[in-house]
PDB file of C-alpha atoms in Angstrom:
ATOM      1  CA  LYS A   1     -14.747  -8.473   6.925  1.00  0.00           C
ATOM      2  CA  GLN A   2     -13.804  -4.948   5.874  1.00  0.00           C
ATOM      3  CA  GLU A   3     -14.389  -4.111   2.207  1.00  0.00           C
ATOM      4  CA  VAL A   4     -13.166  -0.924   0.554  1.00  0.00           C
ATOM      5  CA  THR A   5     -14.614   0.336  -2.717  1.00  0.00           C
ATOM      6  CA  GLN A   6     -13.437   3.179  -4.908  1.00  0.00           C
ATOM      7  CA  ILE A   7     -15.588   4.898  -7.480  1.00  0.00           C
ATOM      8  CA  PRO A   8     -15.024   5.624 -10.283  1.00  0.00           C
ATOM      9  CA  ALA A   9     -12.499   3.025 -11.390  1.00  0.00           C
ATOM     10  CA  ALA A  10     -11.182   5.410 -14.033  1.00  0.00           C
ATOM     11  CA  LEU A  11     -11.542   9.121 -14.674  1.00  0.00           C
ATOM     12  CA  SER A  12     -10.361  11.405 -17.465  1.00  0.00           C
ATOM     13  CA  VAL A  13     -10.565  15.183 -17.066  1.00  0.00           C
ATOM     14  CA  PRO A  14      -9.136  18.253 -18.813  1.00  0.00           C
ATOM     15  CA  GLU A  15      -6.365  20.151 -17.102  1.00  0.00           C
ATOM     16  CA  GLY A  16      -7.532  22.737 -14.577  1.00  0.00           C
ATOM     17  CA  GLU A  17     -10.647  20.934 -13.415  1.00  0.00           C
ATOM     18  CA  ASN A  18     -11.385  20.327  -9.751  1.00  0.00           C
ATOM     19  CA  LEU A  19     -12.224  16.686  -9.098  1.00  0.00           C
ATOM     20  CA  VAL A  20     -13.377  14.331  -6.368  1.00  0.00           C
ATOM     21  CA  LEU A  21     -12.402  10.708  -5.865  1.00  0.00           C
ATOM     22  CA  ASN A  22     -14.587   8.547  -3.662  1.00  0.00           C
ATOM     23  CA  CYS A  23     -13.787   5.780  -1.212  1.00  0.00           C
ATOM     24  CA  SER A  24     -16.296   3.796   0.842  1.00  0.00           C
ATOM     25  CA  PHE A  25     -15.762   1.143   3.514  1.00  0.00           C
ATOM     26  CA  THR A  26     -18.180  -1.306   5.096  1.00  0.00           C
ATOM     27  CA  ASP A  27     -16.936  -1.412   8.710  1.00  0.00           C
ATOM     28  CA  SER A  28     -16.834   1.977  10.435  1.00  0.00           C
ATOM     29  CA  ALA A  29     -14.573   0.676  13.239  1.00  0.00           C
ATOM     30  CA  ILE A  30     -11.451   2.083  11.636  1.00  0.00           C
ATOM     31  CA  TYR A  31      -8.324   3.511  13.225  1.00  0.00           C
ATOM     32  CA  ASN A  32      -7.341   5.704  10.283  1.00  0.00           C
ATOM     33  CA  LEU A  33      -7.640   6.088   6.529  1.00  0.00           C
ATOM     34  CA  GLN A  34      -4.795   6.725   4.127  1.00  0.00           C
ATOM     35  CA  TRP A  35      -4.754   7.967   0.528  1.00  0.00           C
ATOM     36  CA  PHE A  36      -1.928   6.846  -1.745  1.00  0.00           C
ATOM     37  CA  ARG A  37      -0.753   7.655  -5.235  1.00  0.00           C
ATOM     38  CA  GLN A  38       0.772   5.035  -7.546  1.00  0.00           C
ATOM     39  CA  ASP A  39       2.505   5.875 -10.806  1.00  0.00           C
ATOM     40  CA  PRO A  40       2.716   3.084 -13.425  1.00  0.00           C
ATOM     41  CA  GLY A  41       5.278   0.456 -12.464  1.00  0.00           C
ATOM     42  CA  LYS A  42       6.127   2.206  -9.201  1.00  0.00           C
ATOM     43  CA  GLY A  43       5.472   1.777  -5.515  1.00  0.00           C
ATOM     44  CA  LEU A  44       2.850   3.655  -3.520  1.00  0.00           C
ATOM     45  CA  THR A  45       3.405   7.150  -2.171  1.00  0.00           C
ATOM     46  CA  SER A  46       1.406   8.268   0.839  1.00  0.00           C
ATOM     47  CA  LEU A  47      -0.531  11.484   0.205  1.00  0.00           C
ATOM     48  CA  LEU A  48      -2.670  12.029   3.271  1.00  0.00           C
ATOM     49  CA  LEU A  49      -3.523  10.181   6.457  1.00  0.00           C
ATOM     50  CA  ILE A  50      -6.682  10.936   8.424  1.00  0.00           C
ATOM     51  CA  GLN A  51      -7.090   9.632  11.950  1.00  0.00           C
ATOM     52  CA  SER A  52     -10.540   8.357  12.899  1.00  0.00           C
ATOM     53  CA  SER A  53     -11.049  11.365  15.164  1.00  0.00           C
ATOM     54  CA  GLN A  54     -10.364  13.828  12.337  1.00  0.00           C
ATOM     55  CA  ARG A  55     -12.713  15.109   9.639  1.00  0.00           C
ATOM     56  CA  GLU A  56     -10.202  16.240   7.034  1.00  0.00           C
ATOM     57  CA  GLN A  57      -6.561  16.720   6.108  1.00  0.00           C
ATOM     58  CA  THR A  58      -5.030  19.061   3.565  1.00  0.00           C
ATOM     59  CA  SER A  59      -1.758  19.064   1.667  1.00  0.00           C
ATOM     60  CA  GLY A  60      -1.278  21.627  -1.058  1.00  0.00           C
ATOM     61  CA  ARG A  61      -3.977  21.107  -3.713  1.00  0.00           C
ATOM     62  CA  LEU A  62      -5.206  17.933  -2.028  1.00  0.00           C
ATOM     63  CA  ASN A  63      -7.919  17.728   0.596  1.00  0.00           C
ATOM     64  CA  ALA A  64      -9.170  14.473   2.071  1.00  0.00           C
ATOM     65  CA  SER A  65     -12.316  14.198   4.167  1.00  0.00           C
ATOM     66  CA  LEU A  66     -13.561  11.394   6.367  1.00  0.00           C
ATOM     67  CA  ASP A  67     -17.104  10.593   7.480  1.00  0.00           C
ATOM     68  CA  LYS A  68     -16.593   7.516   9.600  1.00  0.00           C
ATOM     69  CA  SER A  69     -20.238   7.018  10.515  1.00  0.00           C
ATOM     70  CA  SER A  70     -21.292   6.767   6.881  1.00  0.00           C
ATOM     71  CA  GLY A  71     -18.172   4.848   5.842  1.00  0.00           C
ATOM     72  CA  ARG A  72     -16.976   7.377   3.294  1.00  0.00           C
ATOM     73  CA  SER A  73     -13.920   9.386   2.387  1.00  0.00           C
ATOM     74  CA  THR A  74     -13.290  11.754  -0.497  1.00  0.00           C
ATOM     75  CA  LEU A  75     -10.088  13.053  -2.019  1.00  0.00           C
ATOM     76  CA  TYR A  76     -10.489  16.484  -3.575  1.00  0.00           C
ATOM     77  CA  ILE A  77      -7.884  17.605  -6.099  1.00  0.00           C
ATOM     78  CA  ALA A  78      -7.987  21.293  -6.981  1.00  0.00           C
ATOM     79  CA  ALA A  79      -6.859  22.713 -10.316  1.00  0.00           C
ATOM     80  CA  SER A  80      -5.762  19.361 -11.708  1.00  0.00           C
ATOM     81  CA  GLN A  81      -2.523  19.109 -13.706  1.00  0.00           C
ATOM     82  CA  PRO A  82      -1.198  16.461 -16.139  1.00  0.00           C
ATOM     83  CA  GLY A  83       1.330  15.506 -13.450  1.00  0.00           C
ATOM     84  CA  ASP A  84      -1.574  14.381 -11.269  1.00  0.00           C
ATOM     85  CA  SER A  85      -2.193  11.481 -13.672  1.00  0.00           C
ATOM     86  CA  ALA A  86      -1.779   8.294 -11.654  1.00  0.00           C
ATOM     87  CA  THR A  87      -3.785   5.660  -9.781  1.00  0.00           C
ATOM     88  CA  TYR A  88      -5.127   6.799  -6.424  1.00  0.00           C
ATOM     89  CA  LEU A  89      -5.782   4.217  -3.705  1.00  0.00           C
ATOM     90  CA  CYS A  90      -7.433   4.531  -0.351  1.00  0.00           C
ATOM     91  CA  ALA A  91      -6.785   2.154   2.523  1.00  0.00           C
ATOM     92  CA  VAL A  92      -8.258   1.766   6.001  1.00  0.00           C
ATOM     93  CA  LYS A  93      -6.610   0.455   9.120  1.00  0.00           C
ATOM     94  CA  ARG A  94      -8.811  -1.509  11.456  1.00  0.00           C
ATOM     95  CA  SER A  95      -9.103  -0.594  15.098  1.00  0.00           C
ATOM     96  CA  ASN A  96      -7.438  -2.962  17.553  1.00  0.00           C
ATOM     97  CA  ASN A  97      -5.253  -4.273  14.778  1.00  0.00           C
ATOM     98  CA  ALA A  98      -2.029  -5.529  16.280  1.00  0.00           C
ATOM     99  CA  GLY A  99      -0.421  -5.957  12.884  1.00  0.00           C
ATOM    100  CA  ASN A 100      -1.412  -2.446  11.755  1.00  0.00           C
ATOM    101  CA  MET A 101      -2.699  -3.969   8.552  1.00  0.00           C
ATOM    102  CA  LEU A 102      -4.451  -1.985   5.863  1.00  0.00           C
ATOM    103  CA  THR A 103      -7.345  -2.955   3.618  1.00  0.00           C
ATOM    104  CA  PHE A 104      -7.072  -1.353   0.191  1.00  0.00           C
ATOM    105  CA  GLY A 105      -9.629  -0.269  -2.360  1.00  0.00           C
ATOM    106  CA  GLY A 106      -9.203  -1.153  -6.023  1.00  0.00           C
ATOM    107  CA  GLY A 107      -8.055   2.348  -6.936  1.00  0.00           C
ATOM    108  CA  THR A 108      -9.146   5.117  -9.291  1.00  0.00           C
ATOM    109  CA  ARG A 109      -7.038   5.588 -12.413  1.00  0.00           C
ATOM    110  CA  LEU A 110      -6.890   9.320 -13.144  1.00  0.00           C
ATOM    111  CA  MET A 111      -5.813  10.891 -16.409  1.00  0.00           C
ATOM    112  CA  VAL A 112      -5.527  14.664 -16.667  1.00  0.00           C
ATOM    113  CA  LYS A 113      -5.314  15.823 -20.276  1.00  0.00           C
ATOM    114  CA  PRO A 114      -3.361  18.953 -21.203  1.00  0.00           C
TER     115      PRO A 114
ATOM    116  CA  SER B   1      11.010   9.333   7.051  1.00  0.00           C
ATOM    117  CA  GLN B   2      11.276   5.621   6.492  1.00  0.00           C
ATOM    118  CA  THR B   3      12.950   4.406   3.288  1.00  0.00           C
ATOM    119  CA  ILE B   4      12.480   0.963   1.791  1.00  0.00           C
ATOM    120  CA  HIS B   5      14.802  -0.739  -0.667  1.00  0.00           C
ATOM    121  CA  GLN B   6      13.781  -3.696  -2.783  1.00  0.00           C
ATOM    122  CA  TRP B   7      15.734  -5.842  -5.184  1.00  0.00           C
ATOM    123  CA  PRO B   8      15.808  -6.916  -7.800  1.00  0.00           C
ATOM    124  CA  ALA B   9      13.665  -4.350  -9.611  1.00  0.00           C
ATOM    125  CA  THR B  10      12.627  -6.831 -12.290  1.00  0.00           C
ATOM    126  CA  LEU B  11      12.926 -10.584 -12.554  1.00  0.00           C
ATOM    127  CA  VAL B  12      12.030 -13.148 -15.218  1.00  0.00           C
ATOM    128  CA  GLN B  13      12.028 -16.723 -13.981  1.00  0.00           C
ATOM    129  CA  PRO B  14      10.969 -20.073 -15.446  1.00  0.00           C
ATOM    130  CA  VAL B  15       8.197 -22.108 -13.866  1.00  0.00           C
ATOM    131  CA  GLY B  16       9.557 -24.395 -11.162  1.00  0.00           C
ATOM    132  CA  SER B  17      12.580 -22.241 -10.334  1.00  0.00           C
ATOM    133  CA  PRO B  18      13.213 -20.817  -6.834  1.00  0.00           C
ATOM    134  CA  LEU B  19      12.630 -17.215  -5.817  1.00  0.00           C
ATOM    135  CA  SER B  20      14.159 -14.812  -3.342  1.00  0.00           C
ATOM    136  CA  LEU B  21      13.103 -11.163  -3.119  1.00  0.00           C
ATOM    137  CA  GLU B  22      14.711  -8.917  -0.568  1.00  0.00           C
ATOM    138  CA  CYS B  23      13.468  -5.844   1.251  1.00  0.00           C
ATOM    139  CA  THR B  24      15.463  -3.659   3.640  1.00  0.00           C
ATOM    140  CA  VAL B  25      14.293  -0.667   5.632  1.00  0.00           C
ATOM    141  CA  GLU B  26      16.053   2.494   6.811  1.00  0.00           C
ATOM    142  CA  GLY B  27      14.980   5.292   9.101  1.00  0.00           C
ATOM    143  CA  THR B  28      13.084   3.314  11.701  1.00  0.00           C
ATOM    144  CA  SER B  29      13.512   0.550  14.238  1.00  0.00           C
ATOM    145  CA  ASN B  30      11.397  -2.470  15.131  1.00  0.00           C
ATOM    146  CA  PRO B  31       9.033  -1.838  12.212  1.00  0.00           C
ATOM    147  CA  ASN B  32       6.040  -3.883  11.155  1.00  0.00           C
ATOM    148  CA  LEU B  33       6.869  -5.227   7.681  1.00  0.00           C
ATOM    149  CA  TYR B  34       4.537  -6.341   4.906  1.00  0.00           C
ATOM    150  CA  TRP B  35       4.661  -8.121   1.559  1.00  0.00           C
ATOM    151  CA  TYR B  36       1.924  -7.286  -0.954  1.00  0.00           C
ATOM    152  CA  ARG B  37       1.270  -8.575  -4.464  1.00  0.00           C
ATOM    153  CA  GLN B  38      -0.430  -6.547  -7.155  1.00  0.00           C
ATOM    154  CA  ALA B  39      -1.516  -8.681 -10.112  1.00  0.00           C
ATOM    155  CA  ALA B  40      -2.264  -7.031 -13.456  1.00  0.00           C
ATOM    156  CA  GLY B  41      -5.546  -5.133 -13.263  1.00  0.00           C
ATOM    157  CA  ARG B  42      -6.147  -6.131  -9.679  1.00  0.00           C
ATOM    158  CA  GLY B  43      -5.810  -4.500  -6.299  1.00  0.00           C
ATOM    159  CA  LEU B  44      -3.216  -4.952  -3.600  1.00  0.00           C
ATOM    160  CA  GLN B  45      -3.261  -8.302  -1.836  1.00  0.00           C
ATOM    161  CA  LEU B  46      -1.520  -8.626   1.516  1.00  0.00           C
ATOM    162  CA  LEU B  47       0.595 -11.790   1.524  1.00  0.00           C
ATOM    163  CA  PHE B  48       2.583 -11.690   4.775  1.00  0.00           C
ATOM    164  CA  TYR B  49       3.249  -9.391   7.671  1.00  0.00           C
ATOM    165  CA  SER B  50       5.783  -9.424  10.464  1.00  0.00           C
ATOM    166  CA  VAL B  51       5.782  -7.612  13.813  1.00  0.00           C
ATOM    167  CA  GLY B  52       9.295  -8.729  14.797  1.00  0.00           C
ATOM    168  CA  ILE B  53      12.323 -10.880  13.978  1.00  0.00           C
ATOM    169  CA  GLY B  54      11.270 -14.426  13.180  1.00  0.00           C
ATOM    170  CA  GLN B  55       7.552 -13.569  13.517  1.00  0.00           C
ATOM    171  CA  ILE B  56       5.657 -14.120  10.272  1.00  0.00           C
ATOM    172  CA  SER B  57       1.914 -14.183   9.678  1.00  0.00           C
ATOM    173  CA  SER B  58       0.421 -15.347   6.409  1.00  0.00           C
ATOM    174  CA  GLU B  59      -2.764 -13.778   5.115  1.00  0.00           C
ATOM    175  CA  VAL B  60      -3.499 -16.186   2.271  1.00  0.00           C
ATOM    176  CA  PRO B  61      -2.470 -19.781   1.533  1.00  0.00           C
ATOM    177  CA  GLN B  62      -0.034 -19.862  -1.342  1.00  0.00           C
ATOM    178  CA  ASN B  63       3.163 -21.086  -2.901  1.00  0.00           C
ATOM    179  CA  LEU B  64       5.263 -18.412  -1.179  1.00  0.00           C
ATOM    180  CA  SER B  65       6.945 -18.008   2.201  1.00  0.00           C
ATOM    181  CA  ALA B  66       8.503 -15.099   4.074  1.00  0.00           C
ATOM    182  CA  SER B  67      11.294 -14.721   6.592  1.00  0.00           C
ATOM    183  CA  ARG B  68      12.641 -11.906   8.744  1.00  0.00           C
ATOM    184  CA  PRO B  69      16.220 -12.726   9.714  1.00  0.00           C
ATOM    185  CA  GLN B  70      17.003  -9.195  10.943  1.00  0.00           C
ATOM    186  CA  ASP B  71      14.959  -6.310  12.342  1.00  0.00           C
ATOM    187  CA  ARG B  72      14.945  -4.365   9.072  1.00  0.00           C
ATOM    188  CA  GLN B  73      15.180  -7.174   6.532  1.00  0.00           C
ATOM    189  CA  PHE B  74      12.238  -9.025   5.023  1.00  0.00           C
ATOM    190  CA  ILE B  75      12.579 -11.797   2.443  1.00  0.00           C
ATOM    191  CA  LEU B  76       9.963 -13.362   0.183  1.00  0.00           C
ATOM    192  CA  SER B  77      10.763 -16.828  -1.141  1.00  0.00           C
ATOM    193  CA  SER B  78       9.475 -19.742  -3.115  1.00  0.00           C
ATOM    194  CA  LYS B  79      10.927 -23.185  -3.724  1.00  0.00           C
ATOM    195  CA  LYS B  80       9.113 -23.657  -7.053  1.00  0.00           C
ATOM    196  CA  LEU B  81       7.467 -20.789  -8.899  1.00  0.00           C
ATOM    197  CA  LEU B  82       4.080 -21.103 -10.581  1.00  0.00           C
ATOM    198  CA  LEU B  83       2.759 -19.064 -13.500  1.00  0.00           C
ATOM    199  CA  SER B  84       0.232 -17.530 -11.120  1.00  0.00           C
ATOM    200  CA  ASP B  85       3.061 -16.069  -9.015  1.00  0.00           C
ATOM    201  CA  SER B  86       3.668 -13.409 -11.665  1.00  0.00           C
ATOM    202  CA  GLY B  87       2.940  -9.913 -10.460  1.00  0.00           C
ATOM    203  CA  PHE B  88       4.275  -6.758  -8.867  1.00  0.00           C
ATOM    204  CA  TYR B  89       5.585  -7.376  -5.347  1.00  0.00           C
ATOM    205  CA  LEU B  90       5.673  -4.520  -2.887  1.00  0.00           C
ATOM    206  CA  CYS B  91       7.300  -4.353   0.515  1.00  0.00           C
ATOM    207  CA  ALA B  92       5.921  -1.890   3.059  1.00  0.00           C
ATOM    208  CA  CYS B  93       6.707  -0.833   6.595  1.00  0.00           C
ATOM    209  CA  HIS B  94       5.152   0.841   9.559  1.00  0.00           C
ATOM    210  CA  GLY B  95       7.367   1.875  12.443  1.00  0.00           C
ATOM    211  CA  LEU B  96       8.849   4.395  14.788  1.00  0.00           C
ATOM    212  CA  ALA B  97       9.754   7.886  13.658  1.00  0.00           C
ATOM    213  CA  GLY B  98      12.017   8.998  16.451  1.00  0.00           C
ATOM    214  CA  ARG B  99      10.184   8.303  19.705  1.00  0.00           C
ATOM    215  CA  TYR B 100       6.712   8.062  18.201  1.00  0.00           C
ATOM    216  CA  PHE B 101       4.969   5.440  16.088  1.00  0.00           C
ATOM    217  CA  ASP B 102       4.384   6.737  12.580  1.00  0.00           C
ATOM    218  CA  ASP B 103       0.909   5.733  11.392  1.00  0.00           C
ATOM    219  CA  THR B 104       1.839   6.219   7.747  1.00  0.00           C
ATOM    220  CA  GLN B 105       2.584   3.048   5.809  1.00  0.00           C
ATOM    221  CA  TYR B 106       5.601   3.441   3.516  1.00  0.00           C
ATOM    222  CA  PHE B 107       6.167   1.405   0.386  1.00  0.00           C
ATOM    223  CA  GLY B 108       9.218   0.287  -1.538  1.00  0.00           C
ATOM    224  CA  PRO B 109       9.657   0.675  -5.308  1.00  0.00           C
ATOM    225  CA  GLY B 110       8.502  -2.894  -6.006  1.00  0.00           C
ATOM    226  CA  THR B 111       9.778  -5.930  -7.904  1.00  0.00           C
ATOM    227  CA  ARG B 112       8.171  -6.921 -11.212  1.00  0.00           C
ATOM    228  CA  LEU B 113       8.182 -10.734 -11.390  1.00  0.00           C
ATOM    229  CA  THR B 114       7.344 -12.557 -14.616  1.00  0.00           C
ATOM    230  CA  VAL B 115       7.128 -16.341 -14.500  1.00  0.00           C
ATOM    231  CA  LEU B 116       7.330 -18.000 -17.923  1.00  0.00           C
TER     232      LEU B 116
END
């Protein structure tokens, strides 16, 4: 059974810092990995999707990497801003998954202080 | 991109009352649809998924049921709510973007359910 873990569970940094969020998964037979952002009381917004054949994806100040063999992904946020404060979740999609279901980590709650 | 609508946004219901939450999807056809629950301080739990009209798979045994009467409509129901059904319910979809399958999973805004 696939298990996804995110460390740390919570993180507080001053504005302007570069930071790294970690995601690990136990079964390397994944189809892709997705990073989401969730603001309090809101739904999830997809940030980046990395296919299993890719090593990284970039969008603006965000960069996500994937090391499938070691079961790890990182989300790098450059020059953090107070507007980046949210919970960040990673999720993996299993290979040969007819339902395209995702397994989610518990999330990292990020606070960026002005 | 795919857009998901959920209603109501918030709901307060007494224990033992029925429940109906609705989710509709725009911008795709023949999507895979999902219901998740997010309890306070806990992660996302997949409740049901559907790969087509009338096709429902349940991930965990529970007091809830789901139905898909139309291609882009997904309904979560209960005949009698329990206190433990309180939580934040999210609908998600996965489907075609034009001619190609979009691997991104899109989420609705959620329904906050409080059972008293």
